[in-house]
């Protein structure tokens, strides 16, 4: 068992700070309504929330862009902006000093409502989204493809953030991959298998564990288990990613290169996962 040292972490952050990154994908606006729910509605058996305040945060691909910017990268975001009265809120949303401004107009809706109680208890979620074909058509337009080409030409890498909302397609993924490779850059995909998109030979894909199982097409054995090495090998055989990182939530992440099972990295107990982690062979 080896440790990822603070020195190595600082060196990695220095490298990230010198990168220009383009994020393309399903950008969302998460709109939260905060308040107390102390009584039940007389019209229906549902809580009544007395609204204290409302907040907006970057969601989906917009959150990915904000995270990359918080690490020091220069980030641009290309996603769809709905025409539902929330677009000004979306353009003004920022986190960690990173303004989030998706660039392509498409559809009537693009946000999630999250009414909740004061103690961070979410009562319900309301998704306001258009048909996936609306977003897909906007990103098949010549002017959008030209916009992507211009931005790809001046970046070091592209992160594709797929939430199966319709913006990304197999064809668009292939076009973006070809464009960034022509400029010597890298491309990463956070996939959503339920969307049905295909990719081949990307530099990195980053599914969570459930998504990795879906991508592999493997079924659990009699004990309900699936071998990690088999998952990594099957994803390599099907999609040929140079690197695979399977995110495991609080358990860290599993690394694989060209189908070979690599290390499992976990946050060290009692320490921030951004400051120190353990790599487990």
mmCIF file of C-alpha atoms in Angstrom:
data_model
loop_
_atom_site.group_PDB
_atom_site.id
_atom_site.type_symbol
_atom_site.label_atom_id
_atom_site.label_comp_id
_atom_site.label_asym_id
_atom_site.label_seq_id
_atom_site.Cartn_x
_atom_site.Cartn_y
_atom_site.Cartn_z
ATOM 1 C CA UNK A 1 0.000 0.000 0.000
ATOM 2 C CA UNK A 2 1.536 3.340 -1.067
ATOM 3 C CA UNK A 3 0.526 6.901 -0.333
ATOM 4 C CA UNK A 4 -0.027 9.752 -2.755
ATOM 5 C CA UNK A 5 2.154 12.430 -1.240
ATOM 6 C CA UNK A 6 1.222 16.089 -0.775
ATOM 7 C CA UNK A 7 4.185 16.985 -3.029
ATOM 8 C CA UNK A 8 2.815 14.896 -5.874
ATOM 9 C CA UNK A 9 -0.636 16.391 -5.333
ATOM 10 C CA UNK A 10 0.782 19.927 -5.540
ATOM 11 C CA UNK A 11 2.670 19.046 -8.736
ATOM 12 C CA UNK A 12 -0.496 17.672 -10.320
ATOM 13 C CA UNK A 13 -2.421 20.823 -9.392
ATOM 14 C CA UNK A 14 0.314 22.958 -10.963
ATOM 15 C CA UNK A 15 -0.058 21.000 -14.205
ATOM 16 C CA UNK A 16 -3.841 21.384 -14.133
ATOM 17 C CA UNK A 17 -3.488 25.131 -13.605
ATOM 18 C CA UNK A 18 -1.716 25.419 -16.939
ATOM 19 C CA UNK A 19 -4.458 23.683 -18.920
ATOM 20 C CA UNK A 20 -7.235 25.113 -21.097
ATOM 21 C CA UNK A 21 -10.232 22.775 -20.871
ATOM 22 C CA UNK A 22 -13.461 22.673 -22.861
ATOM 23 C CA UNK A 23 -16.454 21.021 -21.175
ATOM 24 C CA UNK A 24 -19.281 19.897 -23.467
ATOM 25 C CA UNK A 25 -22.449 18.306 -22.193
ATOM 26 C CA UNK A 26 -25.761 18.476 -20.387
ATOM 27 C CA UNK A 27 -25.491 21.689 -18.366
ATOM 28 C CA UNK A 28 -28.210 22.180 -15.759
ATOM 29 C CA UNK A 29 -29.392 24.766 -13.294
ATOM 30 C CA UNK A 30 -30.327 23.357 -9.887
ATOM 31 C CA UNK A 31 -32.867 25.688 -8.277
ATOM 32 C CA UNK A 32 -33.369 25.114 -4.553
ATOM 33 C CA UNK A 33 -36.285 26.363 -2.454
ATOM 34 C CA UNK A 34 -35.414 26.448 1.255
ATOM 35 C CA UNK A 35 -37.877 26.636 4.133
ATOM 36 C CA UNK A 36 -39.777 24.895 6.901
ATOM 37 C CA UNK A 37 -42.479 22.273 6.421
ATOM 38 C CA UNK A 38 -44.504 22.292 9.626
ATOM 39 C CA UNK A 39 -48.005 21.436 8.435
ATOM 40 C CA UNK A 40 -49.922 19.361 5.924
ATOM 41 C CA UNK A 41 -51.937 20.920 3.136
ATOM 42 C CA UNK A 42 -55.743 20.775 3.602
ATOM 43 C CA UNK A 43 -56.127 20.185 -0.164
ATOM 44 C CA UNK A 44 -53.947 17.058 -0.314
ATOM 45 C CA UNK A 45 -51.798 14.947 2.037
ATOM 46 C CA UNK A 46 -48.563 16.811 1.185
ATOM 47 C CA UNK A 47 -46.300 19.110 3.260
ATOM 48 C CA UNK A 48 -46.615 22.878 2.957
ATOM 49 C CA UNK A 49 -43.206 24.563 2.673
ATOM 50 C CA UNK A 50 -42.920 28.126 3.955
ATOM 51 C CA UNK A 51 -40.229 29.536 1.671
ATOM 52 C CA UNK A 52 -37.304 31.297 3.356
ATOM 53 C CA UNK A 53 -34.976 31.665 0.377
ATOM 54 C CA UNK A 54 -34.133 30.352 -3.073
ATOM 55 C CA UNK A 55 -30.693 29.499 -4.449
ATOM 56 C CA UNK A 56 -29.253 28.446 -7.804
ATOM 57 C CA UNK A 57 -26.265 26.166 -8.291
ATOM 58 C CA UNK A 58 -24.471 24.747 -11.306
ATOM 59 C CA UNK A 59 -25.548 21.194 -12.112
ATOM 60 C CA UNK A 60 -24.569 18.497 -14.598
ATOM 61 C CA UNK A 61 -21.874 19.589 -17.032
ATOM 62 C CA UNK A 62 -21.912 23.075 -15.494
ATOM 63 C CA UNK A 63 -20.842 21.551 -12.181
ATOM 64 C CA UNK A 64 -18.065 19.645 -13.960
ATOM 65 C CA UNK A 65 -16.829 22.946 -15.439
ATOM 66 C CA UNK A 66 -16.924 24.636 -12.043
ATOM 67 C CA UNK A 67 -14.973 21.763 -10.454
ATOM 68 C CA UNK A 68 -12.263 21.915 -13.134
ATOM 69 C CA UNK A 69 -11.994 25.679 -12.712
ATOM 70 C CA UNK A 70 -11.712 25.321 -8.928
ATOM 71 C CA UNK A 71 -8.574 23.226 -9.542
ATOM 72 C CA UNK A 72 -7.040 26.104 -11.490
ATOM 73 C CA UNK A 73 -7.751 25.178 -15.110
ATOM 74 C CA UNK A 74 -8.993 27.762 -17.612
ATOM 75 C CA UNK A 75 -12.406 26.352 -18.501
ATOM 76 C CA UNK A 76 -14.997 27.022 -21.170
ATOM 77 C CA UNK A 77 -18.419 25.367 -21.190
ATOM 78 C CA UNK A 78 -20.612 24.569 -24.173
ATOM 79 C CA UNK A 79 -24.103 23.406 -23.270
ATOM 80 C CA UNK A 80 -27.736 24.235 -23.948
ATOM 81 C CA UNK A 81 -29.560 27.224 -22.440
ATOM 82 C CA UNK A 82 -33.339 26.834 -22.181
ATOM 83 C CA UNK A 83 -35.815 29.632 -22.809
ATOM 84 C CA UNK A 84 -37.911 29.187 -19.673
ATOM 85 C CA UNK A 85 -37.208 32.412 -17.818
ATOM 86 C CA UNK A 86 -34.309 30.832 -15.919
ATOM 87 C CA UNK A 87 -31.597 31.486 -18.498
ATOM 88 C CA UNK A 88 -30.363 34.672 -16.796
ATOM 89 C CA UNK A 89 -30.005 32.760 -13.524
ATOM 90 C CA UNK A 90 -28.064 30.044 -15.339
ATOM 91 C CA UNK A 91 -25.651 32.509 -16.928
ATOM 92 C CA UNK A 92 -24.980 34.153 -13.592
ATOM 93 C CA UNK A 93 -24.428 30.983 -11.602
ATOM 94 C CA UNK A 94 -20.910 30.608 -10.267
ATOM 95 C CA UNK A 95 -19.027 28.394 -7.872
ATOM 96 C CA UNK A 96 -15.516 28.623 -6.584
ATOM 97 C CA UNK A 97 -15.094 31.835 -8.559
ATOM 98 C CA UNK A 98 -15.959 30.172 -11.868
ATOM 99 C CA UNK A 99 -18.728 31.817 -13.906
ATOM 100 C CA UNK A 100 -20.886 29.200 -15.622
ATOM 101 C CA UNK A 101 -22.178 30.383 -18.996
ATOM 102 C CA UNK A 102 -23.468 27.688 -21.366
ATOM 103 C CA UNK A 103 -23.392 28.954 -24.939
ATOM 104 C CA UNK A 104 -26.058 27.349 -27.134
ATOM 105 C CA UNK A 105 -29.758 28.240 -27.027
ATOM 106 C CA UNK A 106 -32.011 25.182 -27.241
ATOM 107 C CA UNK A 107 -35.420 24.199 -25.929
ATOM 108 C CA UNK A 108 -37.819 25.786 -23.498
ATOM 109 C CA UNK A 109 -36.631 24.301 -20.204
ATOM 110 C CA UNK A 110 -33.370 23.309 -18.608
ATOM 111 C CA UNK A 111 -33.582 23.341 -14.827
ATOM 112 C CA UNK A 112 -34.404 21.222 -11.771
ATOM 113 C CA UNK A 113 -36.536 22.411 -8.855
ATOM 114 C CA UNK A 114 -35.603 21.012 -5.436
ATOM 115 C CA UNK A 115 -38.086 22.075 -2.735
ATOM 116 C CA UNK A 116 -36.799 21.093 0.700
ATOM 117 C CA UNK A 117 -36.916 21.692 4.429
ATOM 118 C CA UNK A 118 -34.540 23.661 6.595
ATOM 119 C CA UNK A 119 -32.535 20.630 7.763
ATOM 120 C CA UNK A 120 -31.433 19.696 4.231
ATOM 121 C CA UNK A 121 -34.337 17.269 3.904
ATOM 122 C CA UNK A 122 -35.386 17.197 0.271
ATOM 123 C CA UNK A 123 -39.150 16.836 -0.105
ATOM 124 C CA UNK A 124 -39.296 16.370 -3.862
ATOM 125 C CA UNK A 125 -37.541 17.103 -7.142
ATOM 126 C CA UNK A 126 -39.114 18.589 -10.268
ATOM 127 C CA UNK A 127 -37.269 18.189 -13.580
ATOM 128 C CA UNK A 128 -38.060 20.808 -16.226
ATOM 129 C CA UNK A 129 -36.542 19.458 -19.436
ATOM 130 C CA UNK A 130 -37.331 19.239 -23.123
ATOM 131 C CA UNK A 131 -37.391 16.203 -25.366
ATOM 132 C CA UNK A 132 -33.818 14.958 -25.985
ATOM 133 C CA UNK A 133 -34.225 15.497 -29.735
ATOM 134 C CA UNK A 134 -34.559 19.263 -29.156
ATOM 135 C CA UNK A 135 -31.077 19.469 -27.663
ATOM 136 C CA UNK A 136 -29.634 16.966 -30.130
ATOM 137 C CA UNK A 137 -30.902 19.000 -33.098
ATOM 138 C CA UNK A 138 -29.346 22.198 -31.730
ATOM 139 C CA UNK A 139 -25.946 20.505 -31.507
ATOM 140 C CA UNK A 140 -26.199 19.073 -34.983
ATOM 141 C CA UNK A 141 -26.528 22.582 -36.458
ATOM 142 C CA UNK A 142 -23.596 23.853 -38.541
ATOM 143 C CA UNK A 143 -23.113 26.985 -36.425
ATOM 144 C CA UNK A 144 -22.835 24.891 -33.250
ATOM 145 C CA UNK A 145 -20.303 22.540 -34.824
ATOM 146 C CA UNK A 146 -18.318 25.563 -36.006
ATOM 147 C CA UNK A 147 -18.402 26.984 -32.455
ATOM 148 C CA UNK A 148 -17.069 23.706 -31.086
ATOM 149 C CA UNK A 149 -14.304 23.588 -33.704
ATOM 150 C CA UNK A 150 -13.124 27.097 -32.758
ATOM 151 C CA UNK A 151 -13.027 26.310 -29.066
ATOM 152 C CA UNK A 152 -11.361 22.913 -29.538
ATOM 153 C CA UNK A 153 -8.587 24.548 -31.571
ATOM 154 C CA UNK A 154 -7.477 26.601 -28.553
ATOM 155 C CA UNK A 155 -7.769 24.040 -25.746
ATOM 156 C CA UNK A 156 -5.589 21.249 -24.389
ATOM 157 C CA UNK A 157 -8.421 18.838 -23.754
ATOM 158 C CA UNK A 158 -12.157 18.188 -23.840
ATOM 159 C CA UNK A 159 -14.344 16.742 -21.090
ATOM 160 C CA UNK A 160 -17.654 15.292 -22.312
ATOM 161 C CA UNK A 161 -20.283 15.213 -19.562
ATOM 162 C CA UNK A 162 -23.201 12.974 -20.519
ATOM 163 C CA UNK A 163 -26.337 12.919 -18.367
ATOM 164 C CA UNK A 164 -28.502 11.273 -21.062
ATOM 165 C CA UNK A 165 -30.500 14.463 -21.641
ATOM 166 C CA UNK A 166 -29.945 14.308 -25.405
ATOM 167 C CA UNK A 167 -27.207 16.841 -26.121
ATOM 168 C CA UNK A 168 -24.429 14.321 -26.755
ATOM 169 C CA UNK A 169 -24.777 11.671 -29.442
ATOM 170 C CA UNK A 170 -22.509 8.935 -30.768
ATOM 171 C CA UNK A 171 -21.836 11.033 -33.885
ATOM 172 C CA UNK A 172 -21.047 14.215 -31.946
ATOM 173 C CA UNK A 173 -18.697 12.344 -29.597
ATOM 174 C CA UNK A 174 -16.812 10.973 -32.620
ATOM 175 C CA UNK A 175 -16.547 14.428 -34.260
ATOM 176 C CA UNK A 176 -15.267 16.084 -31.083
ATOM 177 C CA UNK A 177 -12.776 13.248 -30.519
ATOM 178 C CA UNK A 178 -11.413 13.572 -34.066
ATOM 179 C CA UNK A 179 -11.124 17.357 -33.737
ATOM 180 C CA UNK A 180 -9.226 17.367 -30.434
ATOM 181 C CA UNK A 181 -6.904 14.592 -31.613
ATOM 182 C CA UNK A 182 -6.066 16.654 -34.691
ATOM 183 C CA UNK A 183 -4.787 19.332 -32.287
ATOM 184 C CA UNK A 184 -2.880 16.848 -30.112
ATOM 185 C CA UNK A 185 -5.230 17.154 -27.142
ATOM 186 C CA UNK A 186 -6.916 14.635 -24.872
ATOM 187 C CA UNK A 187 -10.572 13.702 -24.509
ATOM 188 C CA UNK A 188 -12.444 12.345 -21.512
ATOM 189 C CA UNK A 189 -16.032 11.083 -21.241
ATOM 190 C CA UNK A 190 -18.220 10.728 -18.167
ATOM 191 C CA UNK A 191 -20.706 8.282 -19.729
ATOM 192 C CA UNK A 192 -24.370 7.557 -19.094
ATOM 193 C CA UNK A 193 -25.052 4.075 -20.495
ATOM 194 C CA UNK A 194 -28.834 4.601 -20.396
ATOM 195 C CA UNK A 195 -28.437 7.214 -23.154
ATOM 196 C CA UNK A 196 -27.130 4.606 -25.578
ATOM 197 C CA UNK A 197 -24.145 6.631 -26.799
ATOM 198 C CA UNK A 198 -21.087 4.774 -28.072
ATOM 199 C CA UNK A 199 -17.424 5.778 -28.020
ATOM 200 C CA UNK A 200 -14.164 4.218 -29.128
ATOM 201 C CA UNK A 201 -10.551 4.823 -28.191
ATOM 202 C CA UNK A 202 -10.998 7.842 -25.912
ATOM 203 C CA UNK A 203 -8.192 8.822 -23.554
ATOM 204 C CA UNK A 204 -10.339 8.408 -20.447
ATOM 205 C CA UNK A 205 -13.827 7.344 -19.422
ATOM 206 C CA UNK A 206 -15.097 7.807 -15.866
ATOM 207 C CA UNK A 207 -18.224 5.776 -15.049
ATOM 208 C CA UNK A 208 -19.380 5.116 -11.521
ATOM 209 C CA UNK A 209 -19.483 1.474 -10.429
ATOM 210 C CA UNK A 210 -23.077 0.845 -11.518
ATOM 211 C CA UNK A 211 -22.428 2.463 -14.895
ATOM 212 C CA UNK A 212 -19.236 0.428 -15.323
ATOM 213 C CA UNK A 213 -21.212 -2.768 -14.819
ATOM 214 C CA UNK A 214 -23.758 -1.596 -17.402
ATOM 215 C CA UNK A 215 -20.992 -0.764 -19.881
ATOM 216 C CA UNK A 216 -19.371 -4.163 -19.372
ATOM 217 C CA UNK A 217 -22.622 -6.034 -20.018
ATOM 218 C CA UNK A 218 -21.639 -8.580 -17.352
ATOM 219 C CA UNK A 219 -24.081 -10.302 -15.029
ATOM 220 C CA UNK A 220 -23.442 -11.087 -11.347
ATOM 221 C CA UNK A 221 -22.356 -14.589 -10.388
ATOM 222 C CA UNK A 222 -24.329 -16.878 -8.084
ATOM 223 C CA UNK A 223 -23.152 -14.840 -5.082
ATOM 224 C CA UNK A 224 -24.254 -11.567 -6.679
ATOM 225 C CA UNK A 225 -20.688 -10.387 -7.351
ATOM 226 C CA UNK A 226 -18.835 -9.217 -10.445
ATOM 227 C CA UNK A 227 -15.063 -9.332 -10.580
ATOM 228 C CA UNK A 228 -13.472 -5.867 -11.047
ATOM 229 C CA UNK A 229 -10.820 -7.249 -13.371
ATOM 230 C CA UNK A 230 -13.536 -8.670 -15.635
ATOM 231 C CA UNK A 231 -15.351 -5.327 -15.709
ATOM 232 C CA UNK A 232 -12.174 -3.482 -16.727
ATOM 233 C CA UNK A 233 -11.300 -6.058 -19.378
ATOM 234 C CA UNK A 234 -14.786 -6.066 -20.927
ATOM 235 C CA UNK A 235 -14.945 -2.256 -21.097
ATOM 236 C CA UNK A 236 -11.550 -2.239 -22.829
ATOM 237 C CA UNK A 237 -12.684 -4.855 -25.321
ATOM 238 C CA UNK A 238 -15.860 -2.928 -26.131
ATOM 239 C CA UNK A 239 -14.763 0.755 -25.976
ATOM 240 C CA UNK A 240 -10.930 0.717 -25.987
ATOM 241 C CA UNK A 241 -10.384 3.614 -23.564
ATOM 242 C CA UNK A 242 -6.714 4.277 -22.903
ATOM 243 C CA UNK A 243 -7.568 4.825 -19.235
ATOM 244 C CA UNK A 244 -10.584 3.879 -17.133
ATOM 245 C CA UNK A 245 -11.416 5.411 -13.769
ATOM 246 C CA UNK A 246 -14.380 3.828 -11.985
ATOM 247 C CA UNK A 247 -15.607 6.193 -9.275
ATOM 248 C CA UNK A 248 -16.705 4.457 -6.059
ATOM 249 C CA UNK A 249 -18.166 7.306 -4.005
ATOM 250 C CA UNK A 250 -16.824 7.340 -0.462
ATOM 251 C CA UNK A 251 -14.673 4.303 -1.323
ATOM 252 C CA UNK A 252 -12.529 6.293 -3.753
ATOM 253 C CA UNK A 253 -11.827 5.082 -7.277
ATOM 254 C CA UNK A 254 -10.574 2.115 -9.278
ATOM 255 C CA UNK A 255 -7.923 2.659 -11.962
ATOM 256 C CA UNK A 256 -7.363 0.651 -15.134
ATOM 257 C CA UNK A 257 -5.099 1.119 -18.158
ATOM 258 C CA UNK A 258 -5.829 -0.618 -21.471
ATOM 259 C CA UNK A 259 -8.050 -3.156 -19.754
ATOM 260 C CA UNK A 260 -5.588 -4.151 -17.036
ATOM 261 C CA UNK A 261 -6.806 -3.828 -13.457
ATOM 262 C CA UNK A 262 -4.784 -1.155 -11.674
ATOM 263 C CA UNK A 263 -4.860 0.349 -8.224
ATOM 264 C CA UNK A 264 -7.756 1.244 -5.984
ATOM 265 C CA UNK A 265 -7.356 4.700 -4.466
ATOM 266 C CA UNK A 266 -9.174 5.563 -1.265
ATOM 267 C CA UNK A 267 -9.275 8.756 0.813
ATOM 268 C CA UNK A 268 -7.257 8.348 3.981
ATOM 269 C CA UNK A 269 -9.552 8.151 7.058
ATOM 270 C CA UNK A 270 -9.840 11.450 8.866
ATOM 271 C CA UNK A 271 -8.277 13.468 6.038
ATOM 272 C CA UNK A 272 -9.602 15.413 3.104
ATOM 273 C CA UNK A 273 -9.549 13.345 -0.080
ATOM 274 C CA UNK A 274 -8.101 16.359 -1.916
ATOM 275 C CA UNK A 275 -5.079 16.568 0.364
ATOM 276 C CA UNK A 276 -4.067 12.937 0.819
ATOM 277 C CA UNK A 277 -5.172 9.539 -0.438
ATOM 278 C CA UNK A 278 -3.937 5.969 -0.258
ATOM 279 C CA UNK A 279 -3.305 3.925 -3.386
ATOM 280 C CA UNK A 280 -4.055 0.240 -2.863
ATOM 281 C CA UNK A 281 -2.520 -2.303 -5.262
#
